[in-house]
PDB file of C-alpha atoms in Angstrom:
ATOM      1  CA  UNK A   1      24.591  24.739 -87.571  1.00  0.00           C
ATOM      2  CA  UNK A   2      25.423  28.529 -88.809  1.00  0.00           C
ATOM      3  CA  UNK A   3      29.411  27.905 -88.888  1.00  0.00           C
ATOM      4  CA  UNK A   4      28.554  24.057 -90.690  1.00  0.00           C
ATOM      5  CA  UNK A   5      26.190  26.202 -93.552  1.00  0.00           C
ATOM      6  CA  UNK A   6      28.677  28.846 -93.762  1.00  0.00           C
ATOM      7  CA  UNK A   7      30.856  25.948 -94.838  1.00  0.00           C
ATOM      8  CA  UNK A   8      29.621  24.217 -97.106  1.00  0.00           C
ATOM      9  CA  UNK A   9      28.413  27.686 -98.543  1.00  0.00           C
ATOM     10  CA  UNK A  10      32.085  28.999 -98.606  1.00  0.00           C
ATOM     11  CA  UNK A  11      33.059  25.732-100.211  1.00  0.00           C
ATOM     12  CA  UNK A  12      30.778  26.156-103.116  1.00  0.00           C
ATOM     13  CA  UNK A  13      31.520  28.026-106.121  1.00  0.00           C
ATOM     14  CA  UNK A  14      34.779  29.581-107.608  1.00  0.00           C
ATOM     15  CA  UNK A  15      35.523  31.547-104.800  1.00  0.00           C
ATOM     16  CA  UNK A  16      35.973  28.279-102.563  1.00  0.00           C
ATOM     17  CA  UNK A  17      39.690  28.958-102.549  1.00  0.00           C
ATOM     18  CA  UNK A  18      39.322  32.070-100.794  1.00  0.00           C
ATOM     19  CA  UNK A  19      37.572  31.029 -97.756  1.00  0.00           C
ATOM     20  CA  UNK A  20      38.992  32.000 -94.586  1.00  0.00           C
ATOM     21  CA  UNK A  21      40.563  29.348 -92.397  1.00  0.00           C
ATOM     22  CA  UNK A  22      39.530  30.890 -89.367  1.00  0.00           C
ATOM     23  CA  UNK A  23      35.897  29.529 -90.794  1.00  0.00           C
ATOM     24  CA  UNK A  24      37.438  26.015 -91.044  1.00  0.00           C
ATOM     25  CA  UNK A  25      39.223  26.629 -87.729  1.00  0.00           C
ATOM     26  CA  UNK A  26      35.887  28.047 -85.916  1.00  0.00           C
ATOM     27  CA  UNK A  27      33.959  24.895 -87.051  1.00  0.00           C
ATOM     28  CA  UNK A  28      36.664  22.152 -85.713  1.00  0.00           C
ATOM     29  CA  UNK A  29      36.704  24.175 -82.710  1.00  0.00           C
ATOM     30  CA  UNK A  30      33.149  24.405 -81.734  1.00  0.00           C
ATOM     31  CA  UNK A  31      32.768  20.669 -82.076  1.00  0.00           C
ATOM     32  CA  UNK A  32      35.645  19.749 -79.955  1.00  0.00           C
ATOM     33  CA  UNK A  33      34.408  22.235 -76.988  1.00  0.00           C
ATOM     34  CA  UNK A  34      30.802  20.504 -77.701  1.00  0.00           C
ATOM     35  CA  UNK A  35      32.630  17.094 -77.363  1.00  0.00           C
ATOM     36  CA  UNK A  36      34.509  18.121 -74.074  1.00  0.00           C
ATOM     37  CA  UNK A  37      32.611  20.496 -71.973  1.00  0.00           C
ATOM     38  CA  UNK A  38      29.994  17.458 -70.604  1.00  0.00           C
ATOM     39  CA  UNK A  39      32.824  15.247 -69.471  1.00  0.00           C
ATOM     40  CA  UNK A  40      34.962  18.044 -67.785  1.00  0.00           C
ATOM     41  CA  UNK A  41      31.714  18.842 -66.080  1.00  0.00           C
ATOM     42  CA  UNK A  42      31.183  15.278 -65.348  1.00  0.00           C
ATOM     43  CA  UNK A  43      34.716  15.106 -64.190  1.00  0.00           C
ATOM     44  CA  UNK A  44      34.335  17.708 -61.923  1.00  0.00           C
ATOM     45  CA  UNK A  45      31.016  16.489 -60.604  1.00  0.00           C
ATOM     46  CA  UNK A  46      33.122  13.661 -59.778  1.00  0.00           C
ATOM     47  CA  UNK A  47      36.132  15.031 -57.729  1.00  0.00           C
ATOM     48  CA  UNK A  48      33.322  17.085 -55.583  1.00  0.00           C
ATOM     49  CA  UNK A  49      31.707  13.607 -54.923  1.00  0.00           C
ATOM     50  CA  UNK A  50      35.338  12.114 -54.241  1.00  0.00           C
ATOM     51  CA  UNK A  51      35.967  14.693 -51.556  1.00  0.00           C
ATOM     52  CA  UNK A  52      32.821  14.218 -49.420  1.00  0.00           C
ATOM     53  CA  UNK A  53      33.210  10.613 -48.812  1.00  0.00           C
ATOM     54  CA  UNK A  54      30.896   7.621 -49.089  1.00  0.00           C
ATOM     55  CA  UNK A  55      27.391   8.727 -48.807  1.00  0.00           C
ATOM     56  CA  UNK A  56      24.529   6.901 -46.612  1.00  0.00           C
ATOM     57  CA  UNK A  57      21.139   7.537 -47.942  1.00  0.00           C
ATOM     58  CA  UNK A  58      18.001   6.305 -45.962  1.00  0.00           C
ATOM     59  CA  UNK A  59      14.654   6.421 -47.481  1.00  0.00           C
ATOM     60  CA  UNK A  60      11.561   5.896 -45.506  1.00  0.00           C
ATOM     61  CA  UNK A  61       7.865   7.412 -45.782  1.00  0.00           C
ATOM     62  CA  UNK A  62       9.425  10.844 -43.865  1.00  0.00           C
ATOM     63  CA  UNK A  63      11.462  11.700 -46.426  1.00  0.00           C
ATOM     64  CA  UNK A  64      15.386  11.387 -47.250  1.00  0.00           C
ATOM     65  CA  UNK A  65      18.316  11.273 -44.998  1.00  0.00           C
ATOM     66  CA  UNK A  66      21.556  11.794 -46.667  1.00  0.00           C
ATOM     67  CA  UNK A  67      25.065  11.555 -44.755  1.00  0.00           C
ATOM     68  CA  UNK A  68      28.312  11.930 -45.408  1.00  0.00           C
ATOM     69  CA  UNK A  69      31.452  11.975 -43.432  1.00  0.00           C
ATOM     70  CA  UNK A  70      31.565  16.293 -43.424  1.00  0.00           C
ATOM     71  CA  UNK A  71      27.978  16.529 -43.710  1.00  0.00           C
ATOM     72  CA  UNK A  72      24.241  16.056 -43.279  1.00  0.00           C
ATOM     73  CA  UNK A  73      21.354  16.491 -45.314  1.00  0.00           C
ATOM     74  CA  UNK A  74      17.568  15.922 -45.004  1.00  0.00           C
ATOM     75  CA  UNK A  75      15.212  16.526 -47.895  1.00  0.00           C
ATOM     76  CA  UNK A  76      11.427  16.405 -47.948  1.00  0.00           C
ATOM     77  CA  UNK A  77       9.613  14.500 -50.881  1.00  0.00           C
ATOM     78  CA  UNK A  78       7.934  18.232 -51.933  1.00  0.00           C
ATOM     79  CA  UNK A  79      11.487  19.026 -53.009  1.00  0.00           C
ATOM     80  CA  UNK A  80      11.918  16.038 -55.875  1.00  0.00           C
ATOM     81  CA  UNK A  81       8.227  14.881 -56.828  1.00  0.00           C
ATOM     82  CA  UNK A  82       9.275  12.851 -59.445  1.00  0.00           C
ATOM     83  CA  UNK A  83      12.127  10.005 -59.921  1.00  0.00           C
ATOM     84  CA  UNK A  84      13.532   7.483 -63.086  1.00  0.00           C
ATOM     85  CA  UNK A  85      14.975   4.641 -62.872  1.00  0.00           C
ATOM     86  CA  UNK A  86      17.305   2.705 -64.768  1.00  0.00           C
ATOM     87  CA  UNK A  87      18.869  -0.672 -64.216  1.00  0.00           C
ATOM     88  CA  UNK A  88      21.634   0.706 -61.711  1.00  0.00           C
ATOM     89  CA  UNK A  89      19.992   3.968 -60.416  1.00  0.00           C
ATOM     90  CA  UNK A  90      16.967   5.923 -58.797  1.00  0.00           C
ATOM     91  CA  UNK A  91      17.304   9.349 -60.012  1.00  0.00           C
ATOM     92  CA  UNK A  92      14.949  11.569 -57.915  1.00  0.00           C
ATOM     93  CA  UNK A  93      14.017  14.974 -60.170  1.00  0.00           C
ATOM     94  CA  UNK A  94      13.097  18.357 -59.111  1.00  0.00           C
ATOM     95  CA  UNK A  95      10.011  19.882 -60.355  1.00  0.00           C
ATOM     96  CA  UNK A  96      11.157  22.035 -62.762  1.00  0.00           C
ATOM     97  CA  UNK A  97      11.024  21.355 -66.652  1.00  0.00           C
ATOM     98  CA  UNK A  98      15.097  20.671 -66.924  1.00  0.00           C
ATOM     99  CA  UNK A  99      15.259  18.600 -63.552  1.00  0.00           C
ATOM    100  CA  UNK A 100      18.152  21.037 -62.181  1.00  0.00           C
ATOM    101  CA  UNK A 101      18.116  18.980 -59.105  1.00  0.00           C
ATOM    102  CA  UNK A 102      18.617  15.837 -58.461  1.00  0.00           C
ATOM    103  CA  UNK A 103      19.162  12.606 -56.077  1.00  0.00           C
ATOM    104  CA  UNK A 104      20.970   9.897 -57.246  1.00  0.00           C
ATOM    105  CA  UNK A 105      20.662   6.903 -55.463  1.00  0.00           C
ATOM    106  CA  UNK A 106      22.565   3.868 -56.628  1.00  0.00           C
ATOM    107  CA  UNK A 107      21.261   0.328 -56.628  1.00  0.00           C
ATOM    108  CA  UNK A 108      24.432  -0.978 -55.437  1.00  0.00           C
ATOM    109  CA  UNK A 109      24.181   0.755 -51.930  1.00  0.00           C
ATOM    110  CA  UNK A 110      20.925  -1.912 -51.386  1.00  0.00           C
ATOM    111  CA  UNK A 111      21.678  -4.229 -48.359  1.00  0.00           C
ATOM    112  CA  UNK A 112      19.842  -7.377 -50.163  1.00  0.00           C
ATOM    113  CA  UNK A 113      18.508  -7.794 -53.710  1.00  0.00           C
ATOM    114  CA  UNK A 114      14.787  -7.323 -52.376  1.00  0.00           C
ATOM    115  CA  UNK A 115      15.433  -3.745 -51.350  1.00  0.00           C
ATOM    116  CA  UNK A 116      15.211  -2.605 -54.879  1.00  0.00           C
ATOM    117  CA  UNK A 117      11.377  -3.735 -55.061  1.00  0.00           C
ATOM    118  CA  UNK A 118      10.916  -1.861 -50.861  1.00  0.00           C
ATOM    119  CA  UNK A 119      12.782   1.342 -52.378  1.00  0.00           C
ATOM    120  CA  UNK A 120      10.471   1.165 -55.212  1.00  0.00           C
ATOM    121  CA  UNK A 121       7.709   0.945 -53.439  1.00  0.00           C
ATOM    122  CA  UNK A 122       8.251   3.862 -51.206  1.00  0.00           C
ATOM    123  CA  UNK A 123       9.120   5.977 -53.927  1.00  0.00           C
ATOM    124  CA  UNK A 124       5.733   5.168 -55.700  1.00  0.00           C
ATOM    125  CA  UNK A 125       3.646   5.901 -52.779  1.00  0.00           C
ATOM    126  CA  UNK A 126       5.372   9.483 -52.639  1.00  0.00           C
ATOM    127  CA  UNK A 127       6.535  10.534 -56.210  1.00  0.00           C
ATOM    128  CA  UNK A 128       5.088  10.095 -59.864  1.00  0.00           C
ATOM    129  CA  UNK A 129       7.084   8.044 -61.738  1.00  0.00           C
ATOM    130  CA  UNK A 130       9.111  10.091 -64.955  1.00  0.00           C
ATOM    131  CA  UNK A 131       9.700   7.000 -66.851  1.00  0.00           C
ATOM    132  CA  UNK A 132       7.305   4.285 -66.850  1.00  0.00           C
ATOM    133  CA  UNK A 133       8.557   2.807 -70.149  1.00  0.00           C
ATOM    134  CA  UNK A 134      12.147   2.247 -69.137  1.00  0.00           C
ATOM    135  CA  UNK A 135      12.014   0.547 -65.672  1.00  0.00           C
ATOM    136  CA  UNK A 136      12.551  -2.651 -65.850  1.00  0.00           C
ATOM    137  CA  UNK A 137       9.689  -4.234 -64.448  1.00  0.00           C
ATOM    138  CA  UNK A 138       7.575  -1.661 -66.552  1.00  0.00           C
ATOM    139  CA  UNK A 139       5.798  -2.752 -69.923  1.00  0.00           C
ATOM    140  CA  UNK A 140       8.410  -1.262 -72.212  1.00  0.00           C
ATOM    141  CA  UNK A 141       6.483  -1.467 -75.138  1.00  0.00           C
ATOM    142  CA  UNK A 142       5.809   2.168 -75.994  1.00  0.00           C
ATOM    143  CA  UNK A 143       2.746   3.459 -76.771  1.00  0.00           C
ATOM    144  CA  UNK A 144       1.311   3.705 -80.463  1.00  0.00           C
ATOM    145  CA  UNK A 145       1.265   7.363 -80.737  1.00  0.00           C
ATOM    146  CA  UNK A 146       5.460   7.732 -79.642  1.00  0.00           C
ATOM    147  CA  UNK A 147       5.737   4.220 -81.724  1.00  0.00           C
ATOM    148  CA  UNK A 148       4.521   6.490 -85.163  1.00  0.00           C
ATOM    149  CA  UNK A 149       6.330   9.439 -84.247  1.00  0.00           C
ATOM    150  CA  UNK A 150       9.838   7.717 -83.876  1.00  0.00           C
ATOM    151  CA  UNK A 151       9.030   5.419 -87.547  1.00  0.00           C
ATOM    152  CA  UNK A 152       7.905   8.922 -88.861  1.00  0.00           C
ATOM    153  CA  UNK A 153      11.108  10.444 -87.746  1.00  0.00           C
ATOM    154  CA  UNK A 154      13.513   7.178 -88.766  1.00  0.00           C
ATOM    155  CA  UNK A 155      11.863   7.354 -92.190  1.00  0.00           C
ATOM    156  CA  UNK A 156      12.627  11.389 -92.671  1.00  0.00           C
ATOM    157  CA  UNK A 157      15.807  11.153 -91.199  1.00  0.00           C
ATOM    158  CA  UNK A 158      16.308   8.049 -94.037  1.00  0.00           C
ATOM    159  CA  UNK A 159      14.760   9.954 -96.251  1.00  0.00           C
ATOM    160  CA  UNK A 160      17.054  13.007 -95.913  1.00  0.00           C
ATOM    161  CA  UNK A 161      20.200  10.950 -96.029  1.00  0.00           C
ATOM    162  CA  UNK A 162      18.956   9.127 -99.609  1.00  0.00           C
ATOM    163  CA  UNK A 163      18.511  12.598-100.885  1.00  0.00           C
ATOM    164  CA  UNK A 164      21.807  13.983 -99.940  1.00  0.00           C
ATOM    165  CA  UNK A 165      23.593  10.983-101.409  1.00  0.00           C
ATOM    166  CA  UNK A 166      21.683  11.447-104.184  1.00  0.00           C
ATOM    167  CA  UNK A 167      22.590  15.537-104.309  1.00  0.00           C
ATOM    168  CA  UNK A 168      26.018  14.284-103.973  1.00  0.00           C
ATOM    169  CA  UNK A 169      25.958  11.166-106.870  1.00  0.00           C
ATOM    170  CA  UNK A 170      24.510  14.225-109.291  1.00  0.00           C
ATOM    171  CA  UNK A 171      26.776  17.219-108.239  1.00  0.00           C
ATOM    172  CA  UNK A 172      29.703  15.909-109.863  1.00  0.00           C
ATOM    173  CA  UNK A 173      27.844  14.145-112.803  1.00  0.00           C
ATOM    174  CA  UNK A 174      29.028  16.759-115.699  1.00  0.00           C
ATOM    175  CA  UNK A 175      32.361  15.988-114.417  1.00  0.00           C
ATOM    176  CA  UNK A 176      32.215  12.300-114.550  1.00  0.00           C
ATOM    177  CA  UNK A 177      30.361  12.067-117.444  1.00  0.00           C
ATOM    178  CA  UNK A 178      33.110  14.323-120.267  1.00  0.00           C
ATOM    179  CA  UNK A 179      31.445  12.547-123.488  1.00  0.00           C
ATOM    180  CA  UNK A 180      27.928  14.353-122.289  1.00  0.00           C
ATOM    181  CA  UNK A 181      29.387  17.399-121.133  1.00  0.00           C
ATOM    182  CA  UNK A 182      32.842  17.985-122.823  1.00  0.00           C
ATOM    183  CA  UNK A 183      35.291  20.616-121.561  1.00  0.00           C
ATOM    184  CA  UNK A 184      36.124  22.081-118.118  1.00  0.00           C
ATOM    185  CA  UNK A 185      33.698  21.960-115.127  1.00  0.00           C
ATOM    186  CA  UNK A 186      33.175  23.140-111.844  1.00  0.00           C
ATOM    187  CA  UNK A 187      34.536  21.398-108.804  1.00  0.00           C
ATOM    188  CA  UNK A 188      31.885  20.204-107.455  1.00  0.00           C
ATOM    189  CA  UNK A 189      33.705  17.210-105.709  1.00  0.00           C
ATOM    190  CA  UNK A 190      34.088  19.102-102.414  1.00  0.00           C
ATOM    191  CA  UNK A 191      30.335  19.815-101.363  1.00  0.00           C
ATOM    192  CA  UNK A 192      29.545  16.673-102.696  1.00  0.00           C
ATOM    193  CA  UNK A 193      31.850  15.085-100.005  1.00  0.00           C
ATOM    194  CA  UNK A 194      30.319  17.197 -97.684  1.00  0.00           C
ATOM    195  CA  UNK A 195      26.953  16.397 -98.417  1.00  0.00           C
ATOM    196  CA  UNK A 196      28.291  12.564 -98.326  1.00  0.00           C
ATOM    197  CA  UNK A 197      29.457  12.867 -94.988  1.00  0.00           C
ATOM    198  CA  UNK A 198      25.822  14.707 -93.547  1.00  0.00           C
ATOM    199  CA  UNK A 199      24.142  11.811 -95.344  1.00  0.00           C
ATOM    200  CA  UNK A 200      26.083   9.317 -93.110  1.00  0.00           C
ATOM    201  CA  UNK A 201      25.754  11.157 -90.264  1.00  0.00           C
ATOM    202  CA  UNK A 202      21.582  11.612 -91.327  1.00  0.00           C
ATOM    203  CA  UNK A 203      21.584   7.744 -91.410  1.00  0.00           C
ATOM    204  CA  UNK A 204      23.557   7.197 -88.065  1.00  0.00           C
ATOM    205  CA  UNK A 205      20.977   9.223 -86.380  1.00  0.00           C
ATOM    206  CA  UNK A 206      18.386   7.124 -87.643  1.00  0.00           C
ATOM    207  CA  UNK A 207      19.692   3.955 -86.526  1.00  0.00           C
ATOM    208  CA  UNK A 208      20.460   5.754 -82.657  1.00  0.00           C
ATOM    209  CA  UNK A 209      16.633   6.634 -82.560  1.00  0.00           C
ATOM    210  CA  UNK A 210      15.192   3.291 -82.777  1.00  0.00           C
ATOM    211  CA  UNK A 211      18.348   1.266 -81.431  1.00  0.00           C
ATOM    212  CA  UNK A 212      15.769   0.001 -78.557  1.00  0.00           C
ATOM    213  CA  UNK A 213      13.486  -1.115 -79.979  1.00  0.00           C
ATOM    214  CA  UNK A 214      13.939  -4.472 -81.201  1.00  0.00           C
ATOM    215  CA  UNK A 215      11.111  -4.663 -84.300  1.00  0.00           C
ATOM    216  CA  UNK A 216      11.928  -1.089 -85.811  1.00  0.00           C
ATOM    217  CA  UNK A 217      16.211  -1.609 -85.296  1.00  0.00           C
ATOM    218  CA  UNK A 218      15.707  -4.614 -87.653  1.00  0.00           C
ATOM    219  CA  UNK A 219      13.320  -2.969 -90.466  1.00  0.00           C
ATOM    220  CA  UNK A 220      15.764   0.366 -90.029  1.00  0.00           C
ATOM    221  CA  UNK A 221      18.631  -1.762 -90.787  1.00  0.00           C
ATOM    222  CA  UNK A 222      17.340  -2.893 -93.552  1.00  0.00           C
ATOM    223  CA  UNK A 223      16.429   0.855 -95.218  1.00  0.00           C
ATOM    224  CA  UNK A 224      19.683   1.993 -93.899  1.00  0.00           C
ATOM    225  CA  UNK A 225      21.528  -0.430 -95.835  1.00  0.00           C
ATOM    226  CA  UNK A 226      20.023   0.362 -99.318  1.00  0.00           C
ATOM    227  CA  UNK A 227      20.439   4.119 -98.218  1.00  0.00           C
ATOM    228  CA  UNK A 228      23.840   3.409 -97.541  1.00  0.00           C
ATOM    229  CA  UNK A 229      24.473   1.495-101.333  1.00  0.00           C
ATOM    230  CA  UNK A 230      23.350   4.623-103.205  1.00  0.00           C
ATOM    231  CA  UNK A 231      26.477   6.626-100.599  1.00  0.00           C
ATOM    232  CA  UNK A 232      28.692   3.915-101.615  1.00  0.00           C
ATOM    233  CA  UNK A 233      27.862   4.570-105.358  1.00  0.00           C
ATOM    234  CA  UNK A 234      28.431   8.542-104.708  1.00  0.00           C
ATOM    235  CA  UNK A 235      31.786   7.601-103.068  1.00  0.00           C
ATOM    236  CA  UNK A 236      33.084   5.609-105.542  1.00  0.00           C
ATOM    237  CA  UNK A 237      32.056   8.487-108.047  1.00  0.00           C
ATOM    238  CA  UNK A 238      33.392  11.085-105.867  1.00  0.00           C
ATOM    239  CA  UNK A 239      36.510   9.657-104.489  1.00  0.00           C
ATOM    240  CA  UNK A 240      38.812  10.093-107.693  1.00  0.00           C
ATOM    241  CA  UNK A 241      38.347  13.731-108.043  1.00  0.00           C
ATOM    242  CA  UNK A 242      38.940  14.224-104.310  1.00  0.00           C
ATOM    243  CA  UNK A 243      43.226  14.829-104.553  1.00  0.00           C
ATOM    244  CA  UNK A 244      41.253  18.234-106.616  1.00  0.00           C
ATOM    245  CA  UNK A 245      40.105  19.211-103.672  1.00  0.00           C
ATOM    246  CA  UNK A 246      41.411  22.838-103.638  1.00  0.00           C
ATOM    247  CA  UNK A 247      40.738  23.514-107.414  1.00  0.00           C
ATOM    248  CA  UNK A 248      38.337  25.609-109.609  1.00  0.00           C
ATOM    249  CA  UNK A 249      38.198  23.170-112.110  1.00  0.00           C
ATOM    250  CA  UNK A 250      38.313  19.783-113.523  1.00  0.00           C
ATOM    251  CA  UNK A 251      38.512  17.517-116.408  1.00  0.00           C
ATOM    252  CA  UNK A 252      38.575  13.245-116.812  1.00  0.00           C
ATOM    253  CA  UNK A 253      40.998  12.341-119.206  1.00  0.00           C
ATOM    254  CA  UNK A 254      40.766   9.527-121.092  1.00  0.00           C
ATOM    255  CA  UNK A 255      41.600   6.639-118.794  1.00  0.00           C
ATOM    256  CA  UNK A 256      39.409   7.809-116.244  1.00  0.00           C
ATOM    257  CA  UNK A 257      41.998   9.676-114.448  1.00  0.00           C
ATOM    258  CA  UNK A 258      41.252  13.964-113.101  1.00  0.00           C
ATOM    259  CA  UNK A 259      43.233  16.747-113.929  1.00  0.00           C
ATOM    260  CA  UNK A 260      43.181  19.736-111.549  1.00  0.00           C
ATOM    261  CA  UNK A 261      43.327  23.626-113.048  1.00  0.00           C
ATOM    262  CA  UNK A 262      43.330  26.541-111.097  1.00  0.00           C
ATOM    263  CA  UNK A 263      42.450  29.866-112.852  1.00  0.00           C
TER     264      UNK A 263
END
């Protein structure tokens, strides 16, 4: 979030020019490594799996049994008090706030489809369940307190994005408009991409909070789609002056064409 300000910061002004690329560099960078660290950890997690073997897990009121071809393991229920499931997995969780440990045991390793509903059972008489709301023979309906927080939060997050398409639209309006403001003006077409692009991204996040939840996806769709007109006017403003990227100013000529001018 600093390096992203620091940005669009650096990209305002007349000085934009003489932003380091080492900023620009630092940014691309630090999303990448974001992007890659979880599945080189995940791929490692896999290759240490790979190397034990096939794991047999038994569960009974004693506790669990795990056993692998180079090893043995049993763990008492005190260690993992509570568990989630999801429609392939129990995932037994440690007590601690982050869940640093855990048990994964797959659905697929059941002998018969009714061992799902035994295993559950078990698990329940031992362990409080961490998510009610998403197992599948749970009421998934959530309840009225989460449902106003997530509309509150789709609606701010909408919110935000209209605004920065609308910060965008009016950044570059002395630009666009030469017969109200005549002369040379600021190159403003750079932030305002910017800001175009958070707006999207403001509006994607919306959509991936409620895209669960069958009632609020549909009236979120909606919002996001007049959101999403007012970007599509801001683009359509903004993308002419774009090939000015690197300039201090600009000017529309008569046939709606932008001249670039560096001082």
């Amino acid at each position: 979030m600093v390096t992203a300000v620091g940005v669009l910061l650096s990209t305002i002004g007349d000085g934009h020019r003489d932003t380091p690329w080492h900023l620009y560099l630092a940014l691309v960078a630090f999303v990448a490594f974001m992007t890659v660290v979880p599945r080189l950890q995940a791929r490692q997690l896999h290759r240490l799996s790979e190397r034990q073997g096939d794991f047999r897990a038994v569960v009974d009121d004693l506790g669990i049994r795990l056993t692998t071809a180079h090893s043995s393991a049993t763990l008492d229920w005190h260690l993992y008090p509570r568990y989630a499931e999801t429609p392939e997995l129990f995932v037994l969780l440690s007590a601690d706030k982050s869940a640093v440990g855990v048990v994964v045991l797959p659905k697929r390793g059941l002998s018969n489809p009714e061992g799902a509903g035994r295993l559950r059972a078990i698990l329940d008489r031992h362990l409080v369940r961490a998510d009610a709301a998403a197992a599948p023979d749970a009421d998934r309906t959530p309840s009225r307190g989460r449902a106003i927080g997530r509309g509150a939060g789709v609606v701010g997050r909408l919110l935000l994005g209209l605004v920065l398409f609308f910060f965008a639209y009016a950044a570059v309006q002395k630009a666009a408009d030469p017969d109200a403001f005549p002369g040379l003006q600021h190159n403003n077409a750079p932030v305002s991409a910017v800001a175009l692009i958070l707006g999207a991204l403001t509006v994607a996040g919306a959509w991936w909070v409620v895209r669960r939840m069958k009632v609020m996806r549909i009236v979120t769709a909606v919002l996001a789609a007049a959101v999403l007109l007012v970007g599509g006017a801001a683009l359509y403003r903004i993308g002419p002056m774009l090939h000015c990227w690197g300039s201090d100013r600009i000017a529309r000529g008569p046939d709606g064409d932008y001249a670039c001018y560096d001082f």
